[in-house]
PDB file of C-alpha atoms and ligand atoms in Angstrom:
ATOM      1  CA  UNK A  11     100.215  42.958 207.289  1.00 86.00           C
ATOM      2  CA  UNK A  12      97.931  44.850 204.899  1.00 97.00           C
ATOM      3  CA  UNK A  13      97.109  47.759 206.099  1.00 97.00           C
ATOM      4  CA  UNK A  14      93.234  48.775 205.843  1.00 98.00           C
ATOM      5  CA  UNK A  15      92.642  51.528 203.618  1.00 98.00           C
ATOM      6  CA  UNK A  16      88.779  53.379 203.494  1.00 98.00           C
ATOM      7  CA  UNK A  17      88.109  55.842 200.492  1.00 98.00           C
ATOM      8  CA  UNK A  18      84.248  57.605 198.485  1.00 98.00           C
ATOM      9  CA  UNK A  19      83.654  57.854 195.150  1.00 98.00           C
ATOM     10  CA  UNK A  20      81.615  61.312 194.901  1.00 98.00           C
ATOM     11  CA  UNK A  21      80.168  59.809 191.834  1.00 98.00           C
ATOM     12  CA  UNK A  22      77.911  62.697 190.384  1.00 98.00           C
ATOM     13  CA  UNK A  23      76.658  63.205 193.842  1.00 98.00           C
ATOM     14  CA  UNK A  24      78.984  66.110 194.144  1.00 98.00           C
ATOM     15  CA  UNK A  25      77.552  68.534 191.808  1.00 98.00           C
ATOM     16  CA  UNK A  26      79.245  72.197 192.693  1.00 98.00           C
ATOM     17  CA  UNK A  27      82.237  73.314 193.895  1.00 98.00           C
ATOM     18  CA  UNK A  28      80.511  74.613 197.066  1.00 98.00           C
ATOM     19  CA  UNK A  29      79.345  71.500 198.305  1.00 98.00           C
ATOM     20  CA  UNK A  30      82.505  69.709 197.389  1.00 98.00           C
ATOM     21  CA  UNK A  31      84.651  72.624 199.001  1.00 98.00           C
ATOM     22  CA  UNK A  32      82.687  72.407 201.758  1.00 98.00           C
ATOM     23  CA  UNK A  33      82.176  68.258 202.383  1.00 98.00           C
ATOM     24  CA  UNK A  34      86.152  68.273 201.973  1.00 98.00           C
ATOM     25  CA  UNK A  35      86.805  70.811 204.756  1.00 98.00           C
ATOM     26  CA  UNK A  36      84.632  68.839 207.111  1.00 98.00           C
ATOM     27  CA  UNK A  37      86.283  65.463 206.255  1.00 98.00           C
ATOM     28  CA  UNK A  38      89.718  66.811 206.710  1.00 98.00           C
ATOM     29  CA  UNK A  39      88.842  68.472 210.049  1.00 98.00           C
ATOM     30  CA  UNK A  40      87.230  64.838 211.080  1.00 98.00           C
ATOM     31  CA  UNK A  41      89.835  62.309 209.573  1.00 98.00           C
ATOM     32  CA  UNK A  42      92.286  64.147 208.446  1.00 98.00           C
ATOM     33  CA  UNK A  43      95.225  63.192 210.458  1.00 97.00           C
ATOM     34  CA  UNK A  44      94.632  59.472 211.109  1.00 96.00           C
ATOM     35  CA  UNK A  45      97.619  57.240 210.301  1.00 95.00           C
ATOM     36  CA  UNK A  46      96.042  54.047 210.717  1.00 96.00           C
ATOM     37  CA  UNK A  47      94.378  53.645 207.924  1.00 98.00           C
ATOM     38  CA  UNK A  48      94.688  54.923 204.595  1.00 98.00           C
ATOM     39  CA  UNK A  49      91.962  57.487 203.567  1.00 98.00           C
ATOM     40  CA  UNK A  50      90.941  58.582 200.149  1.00 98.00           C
ATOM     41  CA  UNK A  51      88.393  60.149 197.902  1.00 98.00           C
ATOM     42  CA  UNK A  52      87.647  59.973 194.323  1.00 98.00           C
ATOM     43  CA  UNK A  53      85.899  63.577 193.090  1.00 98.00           C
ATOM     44  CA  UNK A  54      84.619  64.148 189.874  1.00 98.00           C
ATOM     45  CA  UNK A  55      87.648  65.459 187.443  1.00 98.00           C
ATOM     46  CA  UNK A  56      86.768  69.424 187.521  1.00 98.00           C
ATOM     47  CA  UNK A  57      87.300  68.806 191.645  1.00 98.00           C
ATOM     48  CA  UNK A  58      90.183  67.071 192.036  1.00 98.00           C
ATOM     49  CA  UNK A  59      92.412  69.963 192.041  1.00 98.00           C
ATOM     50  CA  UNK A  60      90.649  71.864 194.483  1.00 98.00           C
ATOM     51  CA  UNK A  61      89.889  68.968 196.947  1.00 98.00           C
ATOM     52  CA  UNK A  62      93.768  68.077 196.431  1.00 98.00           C
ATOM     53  CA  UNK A  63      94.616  71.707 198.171  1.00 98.00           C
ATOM     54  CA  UNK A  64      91.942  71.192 200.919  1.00 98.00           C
ATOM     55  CA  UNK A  65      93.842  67.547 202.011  1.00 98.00           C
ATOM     56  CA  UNK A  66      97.372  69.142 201.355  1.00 97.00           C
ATOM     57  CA  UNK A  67      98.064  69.280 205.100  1.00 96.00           C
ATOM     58  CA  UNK A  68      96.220  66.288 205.824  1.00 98.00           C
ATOM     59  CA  UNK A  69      96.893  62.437 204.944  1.00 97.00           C
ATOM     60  CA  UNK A  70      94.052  61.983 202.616  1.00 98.00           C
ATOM     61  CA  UNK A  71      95.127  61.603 199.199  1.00 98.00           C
ATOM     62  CA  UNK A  72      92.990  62.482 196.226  1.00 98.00           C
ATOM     63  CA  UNK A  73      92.031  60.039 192.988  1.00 98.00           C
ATOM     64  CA  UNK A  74      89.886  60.257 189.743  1.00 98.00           C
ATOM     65  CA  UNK A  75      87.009  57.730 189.473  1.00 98.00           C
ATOM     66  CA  UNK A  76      88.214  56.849 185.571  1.00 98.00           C
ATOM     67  CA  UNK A  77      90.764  57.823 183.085  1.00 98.00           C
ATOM     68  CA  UNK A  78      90.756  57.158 178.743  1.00 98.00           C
ATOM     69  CA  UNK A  79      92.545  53.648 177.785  1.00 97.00           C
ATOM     70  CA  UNK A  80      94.867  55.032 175.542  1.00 98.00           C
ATOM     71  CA  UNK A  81      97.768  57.780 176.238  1.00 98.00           C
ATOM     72  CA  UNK A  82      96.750  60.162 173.606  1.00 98.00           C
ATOM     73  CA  UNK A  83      95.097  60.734 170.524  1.00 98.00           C
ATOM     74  CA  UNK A  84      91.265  61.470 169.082  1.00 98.00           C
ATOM     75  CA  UNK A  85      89.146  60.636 172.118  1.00 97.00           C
ATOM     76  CA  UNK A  86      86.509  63.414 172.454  1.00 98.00           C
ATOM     77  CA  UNK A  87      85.800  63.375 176.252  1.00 97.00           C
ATOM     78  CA  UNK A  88      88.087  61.353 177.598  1.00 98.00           C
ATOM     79  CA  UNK A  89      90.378  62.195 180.541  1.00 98.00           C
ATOM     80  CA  UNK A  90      94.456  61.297 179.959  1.00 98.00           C
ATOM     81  CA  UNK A  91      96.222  59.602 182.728  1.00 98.00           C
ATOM     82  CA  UNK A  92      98.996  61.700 182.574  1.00 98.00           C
ATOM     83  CA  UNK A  93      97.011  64.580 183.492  1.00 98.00           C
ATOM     84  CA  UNK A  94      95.600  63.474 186.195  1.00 98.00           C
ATOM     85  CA  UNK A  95      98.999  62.262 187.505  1.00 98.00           C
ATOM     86  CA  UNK A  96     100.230  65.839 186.724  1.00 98.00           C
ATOM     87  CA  UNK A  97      97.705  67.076 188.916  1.00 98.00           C
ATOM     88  CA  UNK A  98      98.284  65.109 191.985  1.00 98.00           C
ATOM     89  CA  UNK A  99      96.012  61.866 191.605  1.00 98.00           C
ATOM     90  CA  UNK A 100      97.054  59.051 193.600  1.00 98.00           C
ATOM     91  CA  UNK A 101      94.428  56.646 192.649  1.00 98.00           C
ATOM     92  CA  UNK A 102      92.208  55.967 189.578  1.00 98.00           C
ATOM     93  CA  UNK A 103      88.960  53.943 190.046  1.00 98.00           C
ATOM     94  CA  UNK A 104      88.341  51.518 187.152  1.00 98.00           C
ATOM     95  CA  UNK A 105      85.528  49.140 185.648  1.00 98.00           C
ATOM     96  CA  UNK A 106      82.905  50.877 187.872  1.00 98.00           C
ATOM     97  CA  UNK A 107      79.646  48.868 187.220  1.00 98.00           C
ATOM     98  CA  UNK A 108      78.169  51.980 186.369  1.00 98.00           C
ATOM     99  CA  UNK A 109      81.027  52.504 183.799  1.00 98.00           C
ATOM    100  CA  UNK A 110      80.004  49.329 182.128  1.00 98.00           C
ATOM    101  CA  UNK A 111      76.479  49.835 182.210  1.00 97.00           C
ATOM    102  CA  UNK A 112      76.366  53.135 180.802  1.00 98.00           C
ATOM    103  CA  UNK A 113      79.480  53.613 178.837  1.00 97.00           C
ATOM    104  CA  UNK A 114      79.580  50.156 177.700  1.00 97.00           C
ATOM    105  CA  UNK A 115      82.959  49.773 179.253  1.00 98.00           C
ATOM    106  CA  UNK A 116      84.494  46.024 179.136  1.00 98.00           C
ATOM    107  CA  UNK A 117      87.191  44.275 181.314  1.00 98.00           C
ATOM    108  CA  UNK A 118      89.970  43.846 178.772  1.00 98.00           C
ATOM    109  CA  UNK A 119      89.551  48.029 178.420  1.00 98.00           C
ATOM    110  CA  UNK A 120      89.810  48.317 182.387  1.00 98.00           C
ATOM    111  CA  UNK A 121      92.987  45.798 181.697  1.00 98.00           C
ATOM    112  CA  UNK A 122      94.306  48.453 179.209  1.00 98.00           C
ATOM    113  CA  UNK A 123      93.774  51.017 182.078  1.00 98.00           C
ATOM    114  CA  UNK A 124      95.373  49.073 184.773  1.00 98.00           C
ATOM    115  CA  UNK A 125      98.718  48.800 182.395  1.00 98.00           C
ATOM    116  CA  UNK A 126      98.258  52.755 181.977  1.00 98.00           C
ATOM    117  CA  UNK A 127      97.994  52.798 185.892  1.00 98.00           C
ATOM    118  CA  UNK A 128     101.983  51.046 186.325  1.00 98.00           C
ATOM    119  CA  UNK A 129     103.234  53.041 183.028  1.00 98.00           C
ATOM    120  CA  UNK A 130     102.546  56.386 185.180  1.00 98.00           C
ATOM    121  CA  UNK A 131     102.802  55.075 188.770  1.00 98.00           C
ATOM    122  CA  UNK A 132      99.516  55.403 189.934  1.00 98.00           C
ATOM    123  CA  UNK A 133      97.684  52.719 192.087  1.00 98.00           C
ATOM    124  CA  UNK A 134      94.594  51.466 190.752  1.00 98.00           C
ATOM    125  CA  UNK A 135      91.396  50.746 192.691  1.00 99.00           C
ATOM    126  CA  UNK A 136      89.638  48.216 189.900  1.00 99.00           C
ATOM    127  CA  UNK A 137      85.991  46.797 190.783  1.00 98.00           C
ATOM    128  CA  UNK A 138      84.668  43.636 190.189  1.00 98.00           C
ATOM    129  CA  UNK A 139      81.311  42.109 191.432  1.00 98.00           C
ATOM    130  CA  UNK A 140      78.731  39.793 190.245  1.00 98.00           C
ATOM    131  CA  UNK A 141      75.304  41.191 188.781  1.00 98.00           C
ATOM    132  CA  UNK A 142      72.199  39.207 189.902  1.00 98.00           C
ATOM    133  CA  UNK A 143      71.934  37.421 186.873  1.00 98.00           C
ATOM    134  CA  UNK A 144      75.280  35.706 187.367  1.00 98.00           C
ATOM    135  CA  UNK A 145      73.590  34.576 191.097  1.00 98.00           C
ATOM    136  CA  UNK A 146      70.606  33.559 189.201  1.00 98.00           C
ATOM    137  CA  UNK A 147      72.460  31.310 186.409  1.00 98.00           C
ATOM    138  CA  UNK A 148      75.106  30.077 188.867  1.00 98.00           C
ATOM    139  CA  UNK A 149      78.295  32.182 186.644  1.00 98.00           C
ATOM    140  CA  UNK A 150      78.936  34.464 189.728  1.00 98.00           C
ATOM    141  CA  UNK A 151      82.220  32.396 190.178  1.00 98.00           C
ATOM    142  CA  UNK A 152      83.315  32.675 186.690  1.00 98.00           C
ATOM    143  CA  UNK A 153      82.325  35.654 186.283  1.00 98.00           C
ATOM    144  CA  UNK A 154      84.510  37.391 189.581  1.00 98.00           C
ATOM    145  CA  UNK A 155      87.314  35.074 188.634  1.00 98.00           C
ATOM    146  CA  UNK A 156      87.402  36.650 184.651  1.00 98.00           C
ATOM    147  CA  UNK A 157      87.387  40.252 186.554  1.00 98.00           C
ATOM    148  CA  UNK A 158      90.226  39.201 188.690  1.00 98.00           C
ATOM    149  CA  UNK A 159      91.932  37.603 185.808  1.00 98.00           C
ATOM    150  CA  UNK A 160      91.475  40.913 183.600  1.00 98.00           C
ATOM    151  CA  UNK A 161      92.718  43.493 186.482  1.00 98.00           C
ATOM    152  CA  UNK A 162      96.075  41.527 186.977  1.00 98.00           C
ATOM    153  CA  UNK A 163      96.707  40.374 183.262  1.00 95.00           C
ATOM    154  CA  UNK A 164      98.628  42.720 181.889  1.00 98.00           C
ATOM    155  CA  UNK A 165     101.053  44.405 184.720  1.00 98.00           C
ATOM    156  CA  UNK A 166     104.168  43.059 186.255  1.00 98.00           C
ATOM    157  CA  UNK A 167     104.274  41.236 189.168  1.00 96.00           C
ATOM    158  CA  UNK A 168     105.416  43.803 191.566  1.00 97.00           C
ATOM    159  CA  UNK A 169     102.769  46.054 190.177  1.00 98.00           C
ATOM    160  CA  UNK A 170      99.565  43.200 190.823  1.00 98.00           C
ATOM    161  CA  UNK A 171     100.660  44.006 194.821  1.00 98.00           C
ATOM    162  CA  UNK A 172      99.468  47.699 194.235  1.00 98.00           C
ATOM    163  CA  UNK A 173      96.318  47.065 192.911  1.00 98.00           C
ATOM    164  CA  UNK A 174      93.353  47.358 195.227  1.00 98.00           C
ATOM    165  CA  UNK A 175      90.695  44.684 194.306  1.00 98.00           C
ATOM    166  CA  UNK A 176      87.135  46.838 195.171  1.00 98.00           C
ATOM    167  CA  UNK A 177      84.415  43.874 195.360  1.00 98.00           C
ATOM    168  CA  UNK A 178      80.905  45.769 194.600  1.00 98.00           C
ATOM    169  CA  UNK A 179      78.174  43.228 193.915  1.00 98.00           C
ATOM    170  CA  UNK A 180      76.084  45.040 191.652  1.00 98.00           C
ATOM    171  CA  UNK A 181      73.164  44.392 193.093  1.00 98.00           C
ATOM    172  CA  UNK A 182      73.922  45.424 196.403  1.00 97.00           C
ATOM    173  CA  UNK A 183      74.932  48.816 194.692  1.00 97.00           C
ATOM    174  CA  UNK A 184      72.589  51.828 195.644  1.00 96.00           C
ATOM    175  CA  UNK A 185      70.181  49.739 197.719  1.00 97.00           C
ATOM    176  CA  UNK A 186      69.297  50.787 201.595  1.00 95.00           C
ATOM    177  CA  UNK A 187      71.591  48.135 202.947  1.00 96.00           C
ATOM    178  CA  UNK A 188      74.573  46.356 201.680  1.00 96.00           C
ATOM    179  CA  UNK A 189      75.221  42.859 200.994  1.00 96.00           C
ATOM    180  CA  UNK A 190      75.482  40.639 204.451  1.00 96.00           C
ATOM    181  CA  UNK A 191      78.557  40.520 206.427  1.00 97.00           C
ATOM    182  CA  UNK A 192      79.127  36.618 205.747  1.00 98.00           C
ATOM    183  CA  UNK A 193      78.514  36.950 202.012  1.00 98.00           C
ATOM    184  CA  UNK A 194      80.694  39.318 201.962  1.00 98.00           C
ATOM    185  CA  UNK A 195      83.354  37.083 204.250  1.00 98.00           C
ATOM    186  CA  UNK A 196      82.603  34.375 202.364  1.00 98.00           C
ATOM    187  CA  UNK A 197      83.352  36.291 198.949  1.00 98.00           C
ATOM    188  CA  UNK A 198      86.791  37.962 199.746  1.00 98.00           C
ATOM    189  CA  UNK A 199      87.698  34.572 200.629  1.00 98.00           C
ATOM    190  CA  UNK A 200      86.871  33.494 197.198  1.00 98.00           C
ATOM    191  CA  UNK A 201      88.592  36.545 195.782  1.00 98.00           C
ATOM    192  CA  UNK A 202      91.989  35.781 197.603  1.00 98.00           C
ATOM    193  CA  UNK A 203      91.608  32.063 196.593  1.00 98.00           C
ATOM    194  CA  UNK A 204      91.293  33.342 192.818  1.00 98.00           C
ATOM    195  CA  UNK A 205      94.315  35.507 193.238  1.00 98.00           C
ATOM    196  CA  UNK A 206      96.147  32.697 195.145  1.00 98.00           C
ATOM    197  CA  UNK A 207      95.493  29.655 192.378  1.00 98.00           C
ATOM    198  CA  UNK A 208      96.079  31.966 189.484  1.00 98.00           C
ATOM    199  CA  UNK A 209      98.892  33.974 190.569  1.00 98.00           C
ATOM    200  CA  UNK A 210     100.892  32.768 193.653  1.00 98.00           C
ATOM    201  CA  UNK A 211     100.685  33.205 197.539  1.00 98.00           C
ATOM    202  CA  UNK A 212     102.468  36.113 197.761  1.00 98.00           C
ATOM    203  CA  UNK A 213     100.212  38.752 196.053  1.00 98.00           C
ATOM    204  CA  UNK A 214      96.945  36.608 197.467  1.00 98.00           C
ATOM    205  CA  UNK A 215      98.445  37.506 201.260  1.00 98.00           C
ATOM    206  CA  UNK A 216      99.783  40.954 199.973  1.00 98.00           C
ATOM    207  CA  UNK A 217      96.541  42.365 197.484  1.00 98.00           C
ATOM    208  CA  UNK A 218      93.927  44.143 199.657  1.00 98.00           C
ATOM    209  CA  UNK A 219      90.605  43.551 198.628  1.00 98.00           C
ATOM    210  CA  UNK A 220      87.930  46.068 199.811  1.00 98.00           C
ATOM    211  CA  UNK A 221      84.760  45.747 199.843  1.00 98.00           C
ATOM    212  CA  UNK A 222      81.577  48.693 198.193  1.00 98.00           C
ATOM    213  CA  UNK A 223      77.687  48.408 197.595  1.00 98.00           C
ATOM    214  CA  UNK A 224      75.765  50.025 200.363  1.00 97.00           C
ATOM    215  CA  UNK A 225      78.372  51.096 202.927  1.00 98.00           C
ATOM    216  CA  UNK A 226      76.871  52.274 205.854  1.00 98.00           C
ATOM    217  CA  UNK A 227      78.326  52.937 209.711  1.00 97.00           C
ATOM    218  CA  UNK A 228      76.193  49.527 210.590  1.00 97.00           C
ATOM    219  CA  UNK A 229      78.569  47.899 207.595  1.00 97.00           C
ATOM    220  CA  UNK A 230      81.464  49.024 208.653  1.00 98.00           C
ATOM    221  CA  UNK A 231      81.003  47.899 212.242  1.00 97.00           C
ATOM    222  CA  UNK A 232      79.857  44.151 211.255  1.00 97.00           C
ATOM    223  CA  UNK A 233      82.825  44.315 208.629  1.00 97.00           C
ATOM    224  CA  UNK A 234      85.800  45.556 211.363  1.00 97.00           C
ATOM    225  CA  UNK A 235      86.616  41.898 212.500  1.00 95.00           C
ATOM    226  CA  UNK A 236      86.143  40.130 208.959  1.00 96.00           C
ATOM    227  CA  UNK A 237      89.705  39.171 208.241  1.00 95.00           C
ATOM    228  CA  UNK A 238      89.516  39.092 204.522  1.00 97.00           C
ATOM    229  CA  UNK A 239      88.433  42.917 204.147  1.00 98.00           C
ATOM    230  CA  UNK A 240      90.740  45.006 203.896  1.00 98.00           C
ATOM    231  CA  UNK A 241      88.550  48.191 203.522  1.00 98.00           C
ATOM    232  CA  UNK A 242      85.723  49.862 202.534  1.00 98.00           C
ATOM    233  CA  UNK A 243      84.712  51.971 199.574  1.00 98.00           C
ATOM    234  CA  UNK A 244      81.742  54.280 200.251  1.00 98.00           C
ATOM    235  CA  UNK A 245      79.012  56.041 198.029  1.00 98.00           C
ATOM    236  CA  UNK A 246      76.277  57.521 199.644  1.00 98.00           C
ATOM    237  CA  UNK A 247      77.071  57.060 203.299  1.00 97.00           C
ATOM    238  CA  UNK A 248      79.766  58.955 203.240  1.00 97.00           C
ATOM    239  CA  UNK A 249      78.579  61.918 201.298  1.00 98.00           C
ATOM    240  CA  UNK A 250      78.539  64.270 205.053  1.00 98.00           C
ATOM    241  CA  UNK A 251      81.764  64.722 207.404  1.00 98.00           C
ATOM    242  CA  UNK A 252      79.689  62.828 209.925  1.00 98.00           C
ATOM    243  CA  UNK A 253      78.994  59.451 207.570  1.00 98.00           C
ATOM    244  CA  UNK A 254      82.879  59.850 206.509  1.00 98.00           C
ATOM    245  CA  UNK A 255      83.667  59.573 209.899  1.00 98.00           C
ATOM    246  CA  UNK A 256      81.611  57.331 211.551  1.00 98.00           C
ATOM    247  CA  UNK A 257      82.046  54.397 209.273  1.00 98.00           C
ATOM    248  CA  UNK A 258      85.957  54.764 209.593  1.00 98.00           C
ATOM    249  CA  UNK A 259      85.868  54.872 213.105  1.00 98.00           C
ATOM    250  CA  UNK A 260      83.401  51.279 213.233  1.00 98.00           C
ATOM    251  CA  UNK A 261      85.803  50.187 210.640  1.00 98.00           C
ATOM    252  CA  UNK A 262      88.713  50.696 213.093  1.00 97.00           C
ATOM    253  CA  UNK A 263      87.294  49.687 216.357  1.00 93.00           C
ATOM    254  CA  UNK A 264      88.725  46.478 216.416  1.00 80.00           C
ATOM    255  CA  UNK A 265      92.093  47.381 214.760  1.00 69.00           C
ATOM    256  CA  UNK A 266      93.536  49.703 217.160  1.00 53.00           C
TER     257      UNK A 266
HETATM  258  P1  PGA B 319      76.666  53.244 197.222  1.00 50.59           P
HETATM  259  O1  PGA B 319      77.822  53.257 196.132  1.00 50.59           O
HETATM  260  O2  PGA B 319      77.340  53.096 198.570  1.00 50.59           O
HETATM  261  O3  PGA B 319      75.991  54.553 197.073  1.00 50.59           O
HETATM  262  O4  PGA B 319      75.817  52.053 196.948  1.00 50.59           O
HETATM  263  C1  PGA B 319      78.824  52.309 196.243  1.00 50.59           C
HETATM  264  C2  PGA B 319      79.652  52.211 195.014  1.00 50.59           C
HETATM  265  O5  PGA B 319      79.112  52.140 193.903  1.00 50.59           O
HETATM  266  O6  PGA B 319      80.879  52.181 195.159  1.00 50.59           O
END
């Protein structure tokens, strides 16, 4: 049984400690003591420490939404993974399509990442999703099966079971409404079928494969019964206690 597991990326929406103090508070007084479904949110790096106190009684964990693909060294900027598993992070998001389009970040570096992700024992949440132009020139297949290939290359076995697949179609990223519930269906299928024929049917039944772009309450309720999703990974919507909450409770509806 995989058990569902619904978690925000703050982005750069969250931009002072105030409003990230304060979203926090109203998320863990909301959700905070759910056990049937894993909960988690990704702040911006200055946050994470902070937030981290705010969900210490709760069971929310905390997660960055990147980390440098190297241990060390001369990387001005860059975040190291061992800090942020110093500091408490349970989860690092990875190949964000907004990481590739405006840091020019590639798979075989979120591959690199991933391996840094099982050398410190953190759980990575790695996205993959076809851009409009792979609909439009028929690669969307290729293309999600070379993201899927890349996220999984380089770890061990027992590790590929950790990772969380995140499927974002890019285009359905930031828009009013997010892709449509049997795309989606139809997609995860695809995913597992990817993991299944390339790996074997044990991580394809074990691997939980959420799905982001869009996420709304209305989402979450169409998405509650699709067997293949195994959560949801919010932006926007869930930027207010109330959004948190009300797309984790459609999400749940029919898994209580
Ligand atoms: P959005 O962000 O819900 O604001 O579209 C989703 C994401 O990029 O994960």
């Amino acid at each position: 049984m995989r058990k569902k597991i619904v978690g925000s990326s703050w982005k750069m929406h969250v931009n002072s400690i105030t409003q990230g103090t304060e979203l926090a508070s109203s998320i863990a007084q909301r959700v905070g003591h759910r056990d049937d479904v894993d909960l988690f949110f990704l702040p911006p790096f200055v946050l994470i420490e902070r937030i981290r106190d705010i969900f210490s009684d709760t069971n929310i964990l905390v997660g960055a939404q990147n980390c440098a693909p190297i241990e060390k060294g001369a990387m001005t900027g860059e975040v190291p993974i061992s800090l942020l598993e110093e500091i408490g992070c349970t989860y690092i998001e990875l190949g964000h399509a907004e990481r590739k389009e405006f840091f020019n970040e590639t798979d075989p570096m979120v591959a690199q990442k991933v391996a840094l992700c099982e050398k410190y024992d953190l759980t990575p949440i790695v996205c993959i999703g076809e851009k409009q132009s792979d609909i439009d020139s028929g690669q969307s297949e290729m293309t999600l099966k070379s993201q899927v290939q890349w996220a999984l290359e380089l770890v061990s076995e027992p590790f590929r079971k950790r990772v969380i697949l995140a499927y974002e179609p890019v285009w359905a990223i930031g828009q009013a409404e997010s892709a449509d519930k049997d795309y989606i269906d139809k997609t995860h299928k695809l995913l597992r079928q990817i993991v299944r024929d390339s790996y074997s049917n044990e991580l394809a039944d074990s691997i939980r494969i959420i799905y982001g772009g869009s996420v709304s309450p209305k989402t979450a309720s169409e998405l509650s019964t699709v067997e293949d999703v195994d959560g949801l990974f919010i932006g926007r919507f869930g930027l207010s206690g109330e959004g948190f909450e009300a797309i984790v409770n459609n999400f749940m509806q029919s898994n209580k």
